[in-house]
Structure formats: structure tokens, C-alpha cells
Amino acid sequence: VIQYGCSAHILNLLAKDVTLANVQKHVLKIVKHFRNTRLAAAWYKAEGGSMLVVPTEVRWNTISNCIRSYLQNRGKIVTVCDQHRAEIPAAISELVNDQILARNAEDYRDRMTPIAIALDRAQRDSSTIAVAVEIWIKLQADVQNQPRQFRDKLDRRMKMALDRNHFLANML
């Protein structure tokens, strides 16, 4: 009997390892305000904004999707904040107009996109342990421009996910 870990689950753990908590927390605050506050949601919709994603713990990749939806619609959110300055809370308006937060969110998106792609591929019905090796190797190649600390966390999770049976299955 050969036992091995689930690559999709280990990729999700990797995503948690490399998360930027401050970015996630602040973007989530903005997204929740524009989804849950009726007036702000109506102004946002009138501006032509698309559905903002609120992450859930049980759905993998929703953090990545939340950041991506925020960045795609950030211009509309900024416009709403500018047009309705008096009605939007100052704390939300400050976060929306924070250029450093926007840059960090873009970095976060760039960091998480390869992991999200690998995770989606690992969750497919047709993924096998042989395919898992290719997924991890491609992920390693895709993150070569990331900081050393990120790559070290990836290597640690990759060692957890793959053993010699995976490589043998891939060679066959």
C-alpha cells in the first residue's frame, strides 16, 4: 500500500504559508463594504462594477479571486469614493486610495496566481500522481522571480507532496 498526501490540499497550505495578511485584511474590508452596504453597492453597480468575491474558508482559491476581483474593479471603486466622499466612511476611503495597498495587492495577486492555477489543475478529475509531479515542477518554474523565502516554502511543501512513487509514476 502506497500512501501519499493530496497535492491540492498541500497547495492550499502553501497558499496560506505565503499569504500577506495585511493586504488580505484590508482588501476584504473594502470588498465587504461595497458588497454589504446598500448605498455603496448601488453606486458601485451604477458605475459598472462586476461582482466582488468574498472569500470563504471552505472554497480554495477564493482569497486569490477576491484580490483579483478587487484589482479589476479598483478604478470603479475609487470613482465611487471620489463621487460620494461624504457618504463613504473615511476609513474605507483611505484604504481605497492607498497606493501602497494597491501595489501590495498586485504583488499578492502575482504571487498567488501560479498557486491558484496549480491548485485548479491538481483538483481536476483527471489528475494523477504522475501529473502532480508536472504541476509542482511547473509551479517551481513559474515562481523563480519570487523572493527566496517564498521559494523555500514552496520547496518544503513540494517535498511534503511528492515522494519517489510520484516521480516513478511520472517517468512511466
GROMACS .gro file of N, CA and C in nm:
model
  516
    1VAL      N    1   0.085  -0.117   0.000
    1VAL     CA    2   0.000   0.000   0.000
    1VAL      C    3   0.090   0.124   0.000
    2ILE      N    4   0.062   0.214  -0.092
    2ILE     CA    5   0.138   0.339  -0.101
    2ILE      C    6   0.049   0.451  -0.048
    3GLN      N    7   0.103   0.527   0.045
    3GLN     CA    8   0.031   0.641   0.099
    3GLN      C    9   0.098   0.770   0.054
    4TYR      N   10   0.018   0.868   0.015
    4TYR     CA   11   0.072   0.998  -0.024
    4TYR      C   12  -0.031   1.105   0.005
    5GLY      N   13   0.019   1.227   0.023
    5GLY     CA   14  -0.069   1.340   0.053
    5GLY      C   15  -0.141   1.391  -0.071
    6CYS      N   16  -0.245   1.465  -0.048
    6CYS     CA   17  -0.322   1.525  -0.156
    6CYS      C   18  -0.251   1.653  -0.200
    7SER      N   19  -0.209   1.657  -0.325
    7SER     CA   20  -0.136   1.775  -0.375
    7SER      C   21  -0.222   1.900  -0.370
    8ALA      N   22  -0.350   1.887  -0.398
    8ALA     CA   23  -0.438   2.005  -0.393
    8ALA      C   24  -0.442   2.062  -0.251
    9HIS      N   25  -0.452   1.976  -0.153
    9HIS     CA   26  -0.455   2.024  -0.014
    9HIS      C   27  -0.322   2.088   0.024
   10ILE      N   28  -0.212   2.029  -0.018
   10ILE     CA   29  -0.080   2.083   0.015
   10ILE      C   30  -0.059   2.216  -0.057
   11LEU      N   31  -0.110   2.230  -0.179
   11LEU     CA   32  -0.103   2.359  -0.248
   11LEU      C   33  -0.184   2.465  -0.175
   12ASN      N   34  -0.299   2.426  -0.120
   12ASN     CA   35  -0.378   2.520  -0.041
   12ASN      C   36  -0.302   2.562   0.085
   13LEU      N   37  -0.231   2.469   0.146
   13LEU     CA   38  -0.148   2.504   0.262
   13LEU      C   39  -0.035   2.598   0.222
   14LEU      N   40   0.022   2.576   0.104
   14LEU     CA   41   0.126   2.666   0.053
   14LEU      C   42   0.070   2.807   0.036
   15ALA      N   43  -0.051   2.816  -0.018
   15ALA     CA   44  -0.114   2.948  -0.036
   15ALA      C   45  -0.130   3.018   0.099
   16LYS      N   46  -0.163   2.943   0.203
   16LYS     CA   47  -0.174   3.002   0.336
   16LYS      C   48  -0.038   3.042   0.391
   17ASP      N   49   0.066   2.963   0.356
   17ASP     CA   50   0.202   2.994   0.402
   17ASP      C   51   0.252   3.128   0.349
   18VAL      N   52   0.216   3.161   0.227
   18VAL     CA   53   0.273   3.279   0.160
   18VAL      C   54   0.176   3.397   0.155
   19THR      N   55   0.067   3.387   0.228
   19THR     CA   56  -0.031   3.494   0.227
   19THR      C   57   0.024   3.622   0.291
   20LEU      N   58  -0.024   3.734   0.245
   20LEU     CA   59   0.011   3.864   0.303
   20LEU      C   60  -0.111   3.912   0.382
   21ALA      N   61  -0.109   3.888   0.512
   21ALA     CA   62  -0.227   3.908   0.595
   21ALA      C   63  -0.278   4.051   0.593
   22ASN      N   64  -0.189   4.151   0.597
   22ASN     CA   65  -0.235   4.289   0.597
   22ASN      C   66  -0.308   4.325   0.468
   23VAL      N   67  -0.257   4.277   0.356
   23VAL     CA   68  -0.323   4.304   0.228
   23VAL      C   69  -0.460   4.238   0.226
   24GLN      N   70  -0.463   4.113   0.262
   24GLN     CA   71  -0.588   4.038   0.261
   24GLN      C   72  -0.692   4.103   0.351
   25LYS      N   73  -0.652   4.143   0.470
   25LYS     CA   74  -0.744   4.202   0.567
   25LYS      C   75  -0.803   4.333   0.514
   26HIS      N   76  -0.719   4.420   0.459
   26HIS     CA   77  -0.765   4.550   0.412
   26HIS      C   78  -0.851   4.538   0.285
   27VAL      N   79  -0.810   4.454   0.193
   27VAL     CA   80  -0.891   4.435   0.072
   27VAL      C   81  -1.026   4.375   0.108
   28LEU      N   82  -1.027   4.281   0.200
   28LEU     CA   83  -1.153   4.221   0.242
   28LEU      C   84  -1.246   4.324   0.304
   29LYS      N   85  -1.191   4.418   0.380
   29LYS     CA   86  -1.271   4.524   0.441
   29LYS      C   87  -1.337   4.610   0.332
   30ILE      N   88  -1.261   4.643   0.227
   30ILE     CA   89  -1.315   4.722   0.115
   30ILE      C   90  -1.423   4.643   0.042
   31VAL      N   91  -1.393   4.519   0.009
   31VAL     CA   92  -1.488   4.436  -0.067
   31VAL      C   93  -1.617   4.417   0.011
   32LYS      N   94  -1.606   4.388   0.139
   32LYS     CA   95  -1.727   4.369   0.221
   32LYS      C   96  -1.810   4.497   0.227
   33HIS      N   97  -1.743   4.612   0.235
   33HIS     CA   98  -1.819   4.738   0.240
   33HIS      C   99  -1.898   4.757   0.110
   34PHE      N  100  -1.835   4.732  -0.004
   34PHE     CA  101  -1.903   4.755  -0.131
   34PHE      C  102  -2.000   4.643  -0.168
   35ARG      N  103  -1.996   4.533  -0.098
   35ARG     CA  104  -2.095   4.428  -0.120
   35ARG      C  105  -2.210   4.436  -0.021
   36ASN      N  106  -2.181   4.475   0.103
   36ASN     CA  107  -2.280   4.465   0.210
   36ASN      C  108  -2.348   4.596   0.246
   37THR      N  109  -2.296   4.708   0.200
   37THR     CA  110  -2.359   4.838   0.227
   37THR      C  111  -2.444   4.874   0.105
   38ARG      N  112  -2.573   4.886   0.126
   38ARG     CA  113  -2.666   4.900   0.013
   38ARG      C  114  -2.635   5.020  -0.077
   39LEU      N  115  -2.614   5.134  -0.017
   39LEU     CA  116  -2.591   5.255  -0.096
   39LEU      C  117  -2.459   5.244  -0.174
   40ALA      N  118  -2.353   5.200  -0.107
   40ALA     CA  119  -2.224   5.185  -0.175
   40ALA      C  120  -2.233   5.080  -0.285
   41ALA      N  121  -2.306   4.971  -0.259
   41ALA     CA  122  -2.323   4.866  -0.359
   41ALA      C  123  -2.400   4.919  -0.481
   42ALA      N  124  -2.501   5.002  -0.456
   42ALA     CA  125  -2.578   5.059  -0.567
   42ALA      C  126  -2.493   5.154  -0.650
   43TRP      N  127  -2.414   5.238  -0.587
   43TRP     CA  128  -2.326   5.330  -0.660
   43TRP      C  129  -2.222   5.251  -0.740
   44TYR      N  130  -2.170   5.147  -0.677
   44TYR     CA  131  -2.070   5.063  -0.744
   44TYR      C  132  -2.131   4.995  -0.867
   45LYS      N  133  -2.251   4.943  -0.852
   45LYS     CA  134  -2.319   4.877  -0.964
   45LYS      C  135  -2.350   4.977  -1.075
   46ALA      N  136  -2.393   5.096  -1.038
   46ALA     CA  137  -2.423   5.201  -1.136
   46ALA      C  138  -2.298   5.241  -1.214
   47GLU      N  139  -2.183   5.230  -1.149
   47GLU     CA  140  -2.055   5.262  -1.213
   47GLU      C  141  -2.012   5.153  -1.311
   48GLY      N  142  -2.081   5.038  -1.304
   48GLY     CA  143  -2.050   4.928  -1.396
   48GLY      C  144  -1.958   4.823  -1.338
   49GLY      N  145  -1.945   4.821  -1.205
   49GLY     CA  146  -1.858   4.724  -1.140
   49GLY      C  147  -1.916   4.584  -1.144
   50SER      N  148  -1.828   4.485  -1.158
   50SER     CA  149  -1.873   4.346  -1.159
   50SER      C  150  -1.873   4.291  -1.016
   51MET      N  151  -1.925   4.171  -1.000
   51MET     CA  152  -1.941   4.110  -0.869
   51MET      C  153  -1.807   4.096  -0.798
   52LEU      N  154  -1.800   4.146  -0.677
   52LEU     CA  155  -1.680   4.133  -0.593
   52LEU      C  156  -1.689   4.001  -0.518
   53VAL      N  157  -1.579   3.930  -0.509
   53VAL     CA  158  -1.576   3.798  -0.447
   53VAL      C  159  -1.536   3.812  -0.301
   54VAL      N  160  -1.616   3.752  -0.213
   54VAL     CA  161  -1.582   3.745  -0.072
   54VAL      C  162  -1.530   3.604  -0.045
   55PRO      N  163  -1.410   3.593   0.009
   55PRO     CA  164  -1.351   3.459   0.029
   55PRO      C  165  -1.422   3.381   0.139
   56THR      N  166  -1.423   3.250   0.122
   56THR     CA  167  -1.474   3.161   0.225
   56THR      C  168  -1.366   3.058   0.256
   57GLU      N  169  -1.363   3.011   0.376
   57GLU     CA  170  -1.259   2.919   0.421
   57GLU      C  171  -1.267   2.784   0.349
   58VAL      N  172  -1.388   2.740   0.317
   58VAL     CA  173  -1.404   2.606   0.260
   58VAL      C  174  -1.388   2.601   0.108
   59ARG      N  175  -1.372   2.716   0.044
   59ARG     CA  176  -1.353   2.719  -0.101
   59ARG      C  177  -1.212   2.766  -0.131
   60TRP      N  178  -1.130   2.675  -0.181
   60TRP     CA  179  -0.992   2.709  -0.213
   60TRP      C  180  -0.988   2.810  -0.327
   61ASN      N  181  -0.891   2.894  -0.326
   61ASN     CA  182  -0.867   2.998  -0.427
   61ASN      C  183  -0.959   3.119  -0.414
   62THR      N  184  -1.047   3.124  -0.317
   62THR     CA  185  -1.135   3.240  -0.309
   62THR      C  186  -1.061   3.365  -0.262
   63ILE      N  187  -0.954   3.349  -0.186
   63ILE     CA  188  -0.873   3.466  -0.147
   63ILE      C  189  -0.812   3.527  -0.272
   64SER      N  190  -0.755   3.441  -0.356
   64SER     CA  191  -0.695   3.487  -0.482
   64SER      C  192  -0.801   3.553  -0.570
   65ASN      N  193  -0.919   3.493  -0.577
   65ASN     CA  194  -1.027   3.550  -0.657
   65ASN      C  195  -1.075   3.683  -0.600
   66CYS      N  196  -1.075   3.697  -0.469
   66CYS     CA  197  -1.114   3.823  -0.404
   66CYS      C  198  -1.018   3.934  -0.442
   67ILE      N  199  -0.889   3.907  -0.431
   67ILE     CA  200  -0.788   4.008  -0.465
   67ILE      C  201  -0.799   4.045  -0.614
   68ARG      N  202  -0.816   3.944  -0.698
   68ARG     CA  203  -0.825   3.969  -0.842
   68ARG      C  204  -0.948   4.053  -0.876
   69SER      N  205  -1.063   4.021  -0.815
   69SER     CA  206  -1.185   4.098  -0.845
   69SER      C  207  -1.171   4.242  -0.794
   70TYR      N  208  -1.106   4.260  -0.680
   70TYR     CA  209  -1.082   4.395  -0.628
   70TYR      C  210  -0.996   4.475  -0.724
   71LEU      N  211  -0.886   4.416  -0.770
   71LEU     CA  212  -0.794   4.488  -0.860
   71LEU      C  213  -0.859   4.520  -0.995
   72GLN      N  214  -0.941   4.428  -1.045
   72GLN     CA  215  -1.009   4.452  -1.173
   72GLN      C  216  -1.108   4.567  -1.162
   73ASN      N  217  -1.164   4.587  -1.045
   73ASN     CA  218  -1.268   4.688  -1.027
   73ASN      C  219  -1.223   4.806  -0.943
   74ARG      N  220  -1.095   4.814  -0.913
   74ARG     CA  221  -1.044   4.919  -0.825
   74ARG      C  222  -1.075   5.059  -0.881
   75GLY      N  223  -1.062   5.078  -1.011
   75GLY     CA  224  -1.091   5.208  -1.071
   75GLY      C  225  -1.233   5.253  -1.044
   76LYS      N  226  -1.327   5.162  -1.053
   76LYS     CA  227  -1.467   5.194  -1.028
   76LYS      C  228  -1.490   5.224  -0.880
   77ILE      N  229  -1.421   5.150  -0.795
   77ILE     CA  230  -1.434   5.173  -0.651
   77ILE      C  231  -1.377   5.311  -0.614
   78VAL      N  232  -1.264   5.346  -0.672
   78VAL     CA  233  -1.204   5.478  -0.647
   78VAL      C  234  -1.298   5.588  -0.694
   79THR      N  235  -1.359   5.570  -0.811
   79THR     CA  236  -1.453   5.668  -0.865
   79THR      C  237  -1.572   5.687  -0.771
   80VAL      N  238  -1.627   5.576  -0.721
   80VAL     CA  239  -1.740   5.586  -0.629
   80VAL      C  240  -1.698   5.661  -0.503
   81CYS      N  241  -1.580   5.632  -0.452
   81CYS     CA  242  -1.532   5.701  -0.331
   81CYS      C  243  -1.514   5.850  -0.356
   82ASP      N  244  -1.465   5.886  -0.472
   82ASP     CA  245  -1.446   6.027  -0.505
   82ASP      C  246  -1.579   6.100  -0.522
   83GLN      N  247  -1.674   6.036  -0.589
   83GLN     CA  248  -1.803   6.099  -0.616
   83GLN      C  249  -1.890   6.111  -0.491
   84HIS      N  250  -1.872   6.019  -0.396
   84HIS     CA  251  -1.958   6.016  -0.277
   84HIS      C  252  -1.873   6.023  -0.151
   85ARG      N  253  -1.781   6.115  -0.151
   85ARG     CA  254  -1.685   6.131  -0.042
   85ARG      C  255  -1.752   6.146   0.095
   86ALA      N  256  -1.861   6.219   0.101
   86ALA     CA  257  -1.927   6.245   0.229
   86ALA      C  258  -1.998   6.120   0.284
   87GLU      N  259  -2.045   6.035   0.194
   87GLU     CA  260  -2.123   5.919   0.237
   87GLU      C  261  -2.038   5.795   0.266
   88ILE      N  262  -1.920   5.786   0.207
   88ILE     CA  263  -1.832   5.671   0.228
   88ILE      C  264  -1.750   5.695   0.355
   89PRO      N  265  -1.744   5.597   0.445
   89PRO     CA  266  -1.664   5.616   0.568
   89PRO      C  267  -1.518   5.650   0.535
   90ALA      N  268  -1.460   5.736   0.615
   90ALA     CA  269  -1.324   5.782   0.590
   90ALA      C  270  -1.224   5.666   0.591
   91ALA      N  271  -1.244   5.569   0.678
   91ALA     CA  272  -1.152   5.455   0.686
   91ALA      C  273  -1.152   5.376   0.555
   92ILE      N  274  -1.268   5.356   0.497
   92ILE     CA  275  -1.279   5.284   0.370
   92ILE      C  276  -1.217   5.367   0.259
   93SER      N  277  -1.249   5.494   0.256
   93SER     CA  278  -1.195   5.583   0.152
   93SER      C  279  -1.043   5.587   0.156
   94GLU      N  280  -0.986   5.591   0.276
   94GLU     CA  281  -0.840   5.591   0.290
   94GLU      C  282  -0.779   5.463   0.234
   95LEU      N  283  -0.842   5.349   0.265
   95LEU     CA  284  -0.791   5.221   0.214
   95LEU      C  285  -0.801   5.214   0.062
   96VAL      N  286  -0.912   5.261   0.008
   96VAL     CA  287  -0.932   5.258  -0.137
   96VAL      C  288  -0.827   5.342  -0.208
   97ASN      N  289  -0.794   5.457  -0.151
   97ASN     CA  290  -0.699   5.549  -0.215
   97ASN      C  291  -0.553   5.523  -0.177
   98ASP      N  292  -0.528   5.420  -0.100
   98ASP     CA  293  -0.392   5.386  -0.056
   98ASP      C  294  -0.316   5.317  -0.170
   99GLN      N  295  -0.222   5.388  -0.228
   99GLN     CA  296  -0.144   5.335  -0.342
   99GLN      C  297  -0.055   5.218  -0.299
  100ILE      N  298  -0.005   5.223  -0.178
  100ILE     CA  299   0.080   5.114  -0.129
  100ILE      C  300  -0.001   4.986  -0.116
  101LEU      N  301  -0.123   4.997  -0.065
  101LEU     CA  302  -0.211   4.880  -0.057
  101LEU      C  303  -0.239   4.824  -0.196
  102ALA      N  304  -0.265   4.912  -0.291
  102ALA     CA  305  -0.292   4.867  -0.428
  102ALA      C  306  -0.171   4.794  -0.486
  103ARG      N  307  -0.052   4.848  -0.465
  103ARG     CA  308   0.070   4.784  -0.514
  103ARG      C  309   0.093   4.650  -0.446
  104ASN      N  310   0.070   4.645  -0.316
  104ASN     CA  311   0.086   4.520  -0.242
  104ASN      C  312  -0.017   4.416  -0.287
  105ALA      N  313  -0.139   4.462  -0.318
  105ALA     CA  314  -0.242   4.370  -0.369
  105ALA      C  315  -0.201   4.314  -0.505
  106GLU      N  316  -0.139   4.396  -0.589
  106GLU     CA  317  -0.090   4.347  -0.718
  106GLU      C  318   0.022   4.244  -0.697
  107ASP      N  319   0.111   4.270  -0.603
  107ASP     CA  320   0.217   4.174  -0.571
  107ASP      C  321   0.157   4.044  -0.519
  108TYR      N  322   0.057   4.058  -0.435
  108TYR     CA  323  -0.012   3.941  -0.379
  108TYR      C  324  -0.078   3.860  -0.491
  109ARG      N  325  -0.145   3.929  -0.582
  109ARG     CA  326  -0.207   3.861  -0.696
  109ARG      C  327  -0.101   3.787  -0.779
  110ASP      N  328   0.010   3.854  -0.807
  110ASP     CA  329   0.116   3.793  -0.885
  110ASP      C  330   0.176   3.671  -0.814
  111ARG      N  331   0.181   3.678  -0.684
  111ARG     CA  332   0.234   3.567  -0.604
  111ARG      C  333   0.138   3.450  -0.602
  112MET      N  334   0.009   3.479  -0.593
  112MET     CA  335  -0.091   3.374  -0.577
  112MET      C  336  -0.140   3.312  -0.707
  113THR      N  337  -0.128   3.383  -0.818
  113THR     CA  338  -0.182   3.331  -0.945
  113THR      C  339  -0.122   3.196  -0.984
  114PRO      N  340   0.010   3.177  -0.981
  114PRO     CA  341   0.063   3.045  -1.017
  114PRO      C  342   0.014   2.934  -0.923
  115ILE      N  343  -0.001   2.967  -0.795
  115ILE     CA  344  -0.051   2.868  -0.700
  115ILE      C  345  -0.196   2.834  -0.731
  116ALA      N  346  -0.276   2.935  -0.763
  116ALA     CA  347  -0.417   2.913  -0.795
  116ALA      C  348  -0.431   2.826  -0.920
  117ILE      N  349  -0.349   2.851  -1.021
  117ILE     CA  350  -0.353   2.771  -1.143
  117ILE      C  351  -0.315   2.626  -1.112
  118ALA      N  352  -0.209   2.608  -1.033
  118ALA     CA  353  -0.165   2.473  -0.996
  118ALA      C  354  -0.272   2.402  -0.914
  119LEU      N  355  -0.335   2.475  -0.823
  119LEU     CA  356  -0.439   2.416  -0.740
  119LEU      C  357  -0.559   2.372  -0.824
  120ASP      N  358  -0.600   2.455  -0.918
  120ASP     CA  359  -0.711   2.417  -1.007
  120ASP      C  360  -0.676   2.293  -1.088
  121ARG      N  361  -0.553   2.287  -1.135
  121ARG     CA  362  -0.510   2.172  -1.214
  121ARG      C  363  -0.502   2.045  -1.128
  122ALA      N  364  -0.458   2.058  -1.004
  122ALA     CA  365  -0.447   1.942  -0.915
  122ALA      C  366  -0.584   1.889  -0.874
  123GLN      N  367  -0.686   1.974  -0.876
  123GLN     CA  368  -0.820   1.932  -0.834
  123GLN      C  369  -0.901   1.866  -0.945
  124ARG      N  370  -0.849   1.866  -1.066
  124ARG     CA  371  -0.923   1.806  -1.177
  124ARG      C  372  -0.946   1.657  -1.152
  125ASP      N  373  -1.053   1.606  -1.212
  125ASP     CA  374  -1.082   1.463  -1.201
  125ASP      C  375  -0.975   1.377  -1.267
  126SER      N  376  -0.910   1.432  -1.370
  126SER     CA  377  -0.813   1.355  -1.447
  126SER      C  378  -0.671   1.363  -1.391
  127SER      N  379  -0.650   1.436  -1.281
  127SER     CA  380  -0.515   1.448  -1.225
  127SER      C  381  -0.475   1.320  -1.155
  128THR      N  382  -0.354   1.278  -1.181
  128THR     CA  383  -0.298   1.157  -1.120
  128THR      C  384  -0.173   1.196  -1.043
  129ILE      N  385  -0.111   1.098  -0.977
  129ILE     CA  386   0.013   1.130  -0.906
  129ILE      C  387   0.125   1.162  -1.005
  130ALA      N  388   0.114   1.108  -1.125
  130ALA     CA  389   0.213   1.141  -1.228
  130ALA      C  390   0.199   1.287  -1.271
  131VAL      N  391   0.077   1.334  -1.282
  131VAL     CA  392   0.051   1.472  -1.321
  131VAL      C  393   0.092   1.566  -1.207
  132ALA      N  394   0.080   1.521  -1.084
  132ALA     CA  395   0.118   1.604  -0.969
  132ALA      C  396   0.263   1.648  -0.979
  133VAL      N  397   0.350   1.562  -1.025
  133VAL     CA  398   0.491   1.598  -1.041
  133VAL      C  399   0.505   1.713  -1.140
  134GLU      N  400   0.436   1.704  -1.253
  134GLU     CA  401   0.442   1.810  -1.354
  134GLU      C  402   0.385   1.942  -1.300
  135ILE      N  403   0.279   1.933  -1.222
  135ILE     CA  404   0.218   2.053  -1.163
  135ILE      C  405   0.318   2.123  -1.072
  136TRP      N  406   0.383   2.049  -0.984
  136TRP     CA  407   0.478   2.107  -0.890
  136TRP      C  408   0.601   2.162  -0.960
  137ILE      N  409   0.651   2.090  -1.061
  137ILE     CA  410   0.769   2.138  -1.134
  137ILE      C  411   0.736   2.267  -1.210
  138LYS      N  412   0.618   2.273  -1.272
  138LYS     CA  413   0.578   2.395  -1.342
  138LYS      C  414   0.562   2.510  -1.243
  139LEU      N  415   0.506   2.482  -1.127
  139LEU     CA  416   0.492   2.586  -1.024
  139LEU      C  417   0.629   2.638  -0.981
  140GLN      N  418   0.724   2.549  -0.965
  140GLN     CA  419   0.861   2.591  -0.930
  140GLN      C  420   0.917   2.684  -1.035
  141ALA      N  421   0.896   2.650  -1.161
  141ALA     CA  422   0.947   2.734  -1.270
  141ALA      C  423   0.875   2.869  -1.274
  142ASP      N  424   0.746   2.870  -1.245
  142ASP     CA  425   0.667   2.993  -1.252
  142ASP      C  426   0.700   3.093  -1.142
  143VAL      N  427   0.759   3.047  -1.033
  143VAL     CA  428   0.786   3.137  -0.920
  143VAL      C  429   0.934   3.169  -0.903
  144GLN      N  430   1.012   3.149  -1.005
  144GLN     CA  431   1.155   3.176  -0.995
  144GLN      C  432   1.187   3.322  -0.964
  145ASN      N  433   1.100   3.413  -1.001
  145ASN     CA  434   1.125   3.555  -0.975
  145ASN      C  435   1.074   3.600  -0.837
  146GLN      N  436   1.019   3.510  -0.760
  146GLN     CA  437   0.970   3.542  -0.626
  146GLN      C  438   1.086   3.542  -0.526
  147PRO      N  439   1.068   3.605  -0.411
  147PRO     CA  440   1.176   3.608  -0.310
  147PRO      C  441   1.216   3.467  -0.263
  148ARG      N  442   1.337   3.457  -0.215
  148ARG     CA  443   1.393   3.328  -0.171
  148ARG      C  444   1.306   3.263  -0.064
  149GLN      N  445   1.254   3.342   0.028
  149GLN     CA  446   1.170   3.290   0.135
  149GLN      C  447   1.047   3.218   0.079
  150PHE      N  448   0.987   3.276  -0.025
  150PHE     CA  449   0.871   3.215  -0.091
  150PHE      C  450   0.911   3.082  -0.154
  151ARG      N  451   1.022   3.081  -0.225
  151ARG     CA  452   1.067   2.958  -0.292
  151ARG      C  453   1.104   2.849  -0.192
  152ASP      N  454   1.157   2.889  -0.076
  152ASP     CA  455   1.188   2.791   0.028
  152ASP      C  456   1.062   2.724   0.082
  153LYS      N  457   0.956   2.805   0.100
  153LYS     CA  458   0.829   2.749   0.146
  153LYS      C  459   0.771   2.654   0.041
  154LEU      N  460   0.786   2.691  -0.086
  154LEU     CA  461   0.740   2.605  -0.195
  154LEU      C  462   0.817   2.473  -0.194
  155ASP      N  463   0.948   2.480  -0.180
  155ASP     CA  464   1.029   2.357  -0.178
  155ASP      C  465   0.990   2.266  -0.062
  156ARG      N  466   0.964   2.326   0.054
  156ARG     CA  467   0.925   2.247   0.171
  156ARG      C  468   0.792   2.176   0.147
  157ARG      N  469   0.696   2.247   0.089
  157ARG     CA  470   0.566   2.185   0.060
  157ARG      C  471   0.577   2.082  -0.052
  158MET      N  472   0.664   2.108  -0.148
  158MET     CA  473   0.682   2.013  -0.259
  158MET      C  474   0.739   1.881  -0.207
  159LYS      N  475   0.833   1.890  -0.115
  159LYS     CA  476   0.890   1.768  -0.055
  159LYS      C  477   0.783   1.693   0.024
  160MET      N  478   0.692   1.767   0.083
  160MET     CA  479   0.582   1.705   0.157
  160MET      C  480   0.487   1.633   0.061
  161ALA      N  481   0.465   1.692  -0.056
  161ALA     CA  482   0.366   1.640  -0.150
  161ALA      C  483   0.417   1.523  -0.234
  162LEU      N  484   0.544   1.526  -0.271
  162LEU     CA  485   0.596   1.428  -0.367
  162LEU      C  486   0.697   1.334  -0.301
  163ASP      N  487   0.689   1.208  -0.339
  163ASP     CA  488   0.791   1.114  -0.298
  163ASP      C  489   0.836   1.035  -0.422
  164ARG      N  490   0.918   0.935  -0.402
  164ARG     CA  491   0.974   0.863  -0.516
  164ARG      C  492   0.867   0.795  -0.601
  165ASN      N  493   0.754   0.758  -0.540
  165ASN     CA  494   0.647   0.694  -0.618
  165ASN      C  495   0.586   0.790  -0.720
  166HIS      N  496   0.578   0.917  -0.684
  166HIS     CA  497   0.528   1.017  -0.777
  166HIS      C  498   0.620   1.029  -0.898
  167PHE      N  499   0.750   1.037  -0.872
  167PHE     CA  500   0.847   1.051  -0.980
  167PHE      C  501   0.850   0.926  -1.069
  168LEU      N  502   0.837   0.808  -1.006
  168LEU     CA  503   0.833   0.685  -1.084
  168LEU      C  504   0.710   0.681  -1.172
  169ALA      N  505   0.596   0.719  -1.118
  169ALA     CA  506   0.471   0.723  -1.198
  169ALA      C  507   0.484   0.822  -1.311
  170ASN      N  508   0.550   0.934  -1.286
  170ASN     CA  509   0.568   1.035  -1.390
  170ASN      C  510   0.659   0.984  -1.500
  171MET      N  511   0.764   0.914  -1.464
  171MET     CA  512   0.856   0.860  -1.566
  171MET      C  513   0.788   0.754  -1.651
  172LEU      N  514   0.701   0.674  -1.590
  172LEU     CA  515   0.631   0.570  -1.665
  172LEU      C  516   0.524   0.631  -1.753
   0.00000   0.00000   0.00000
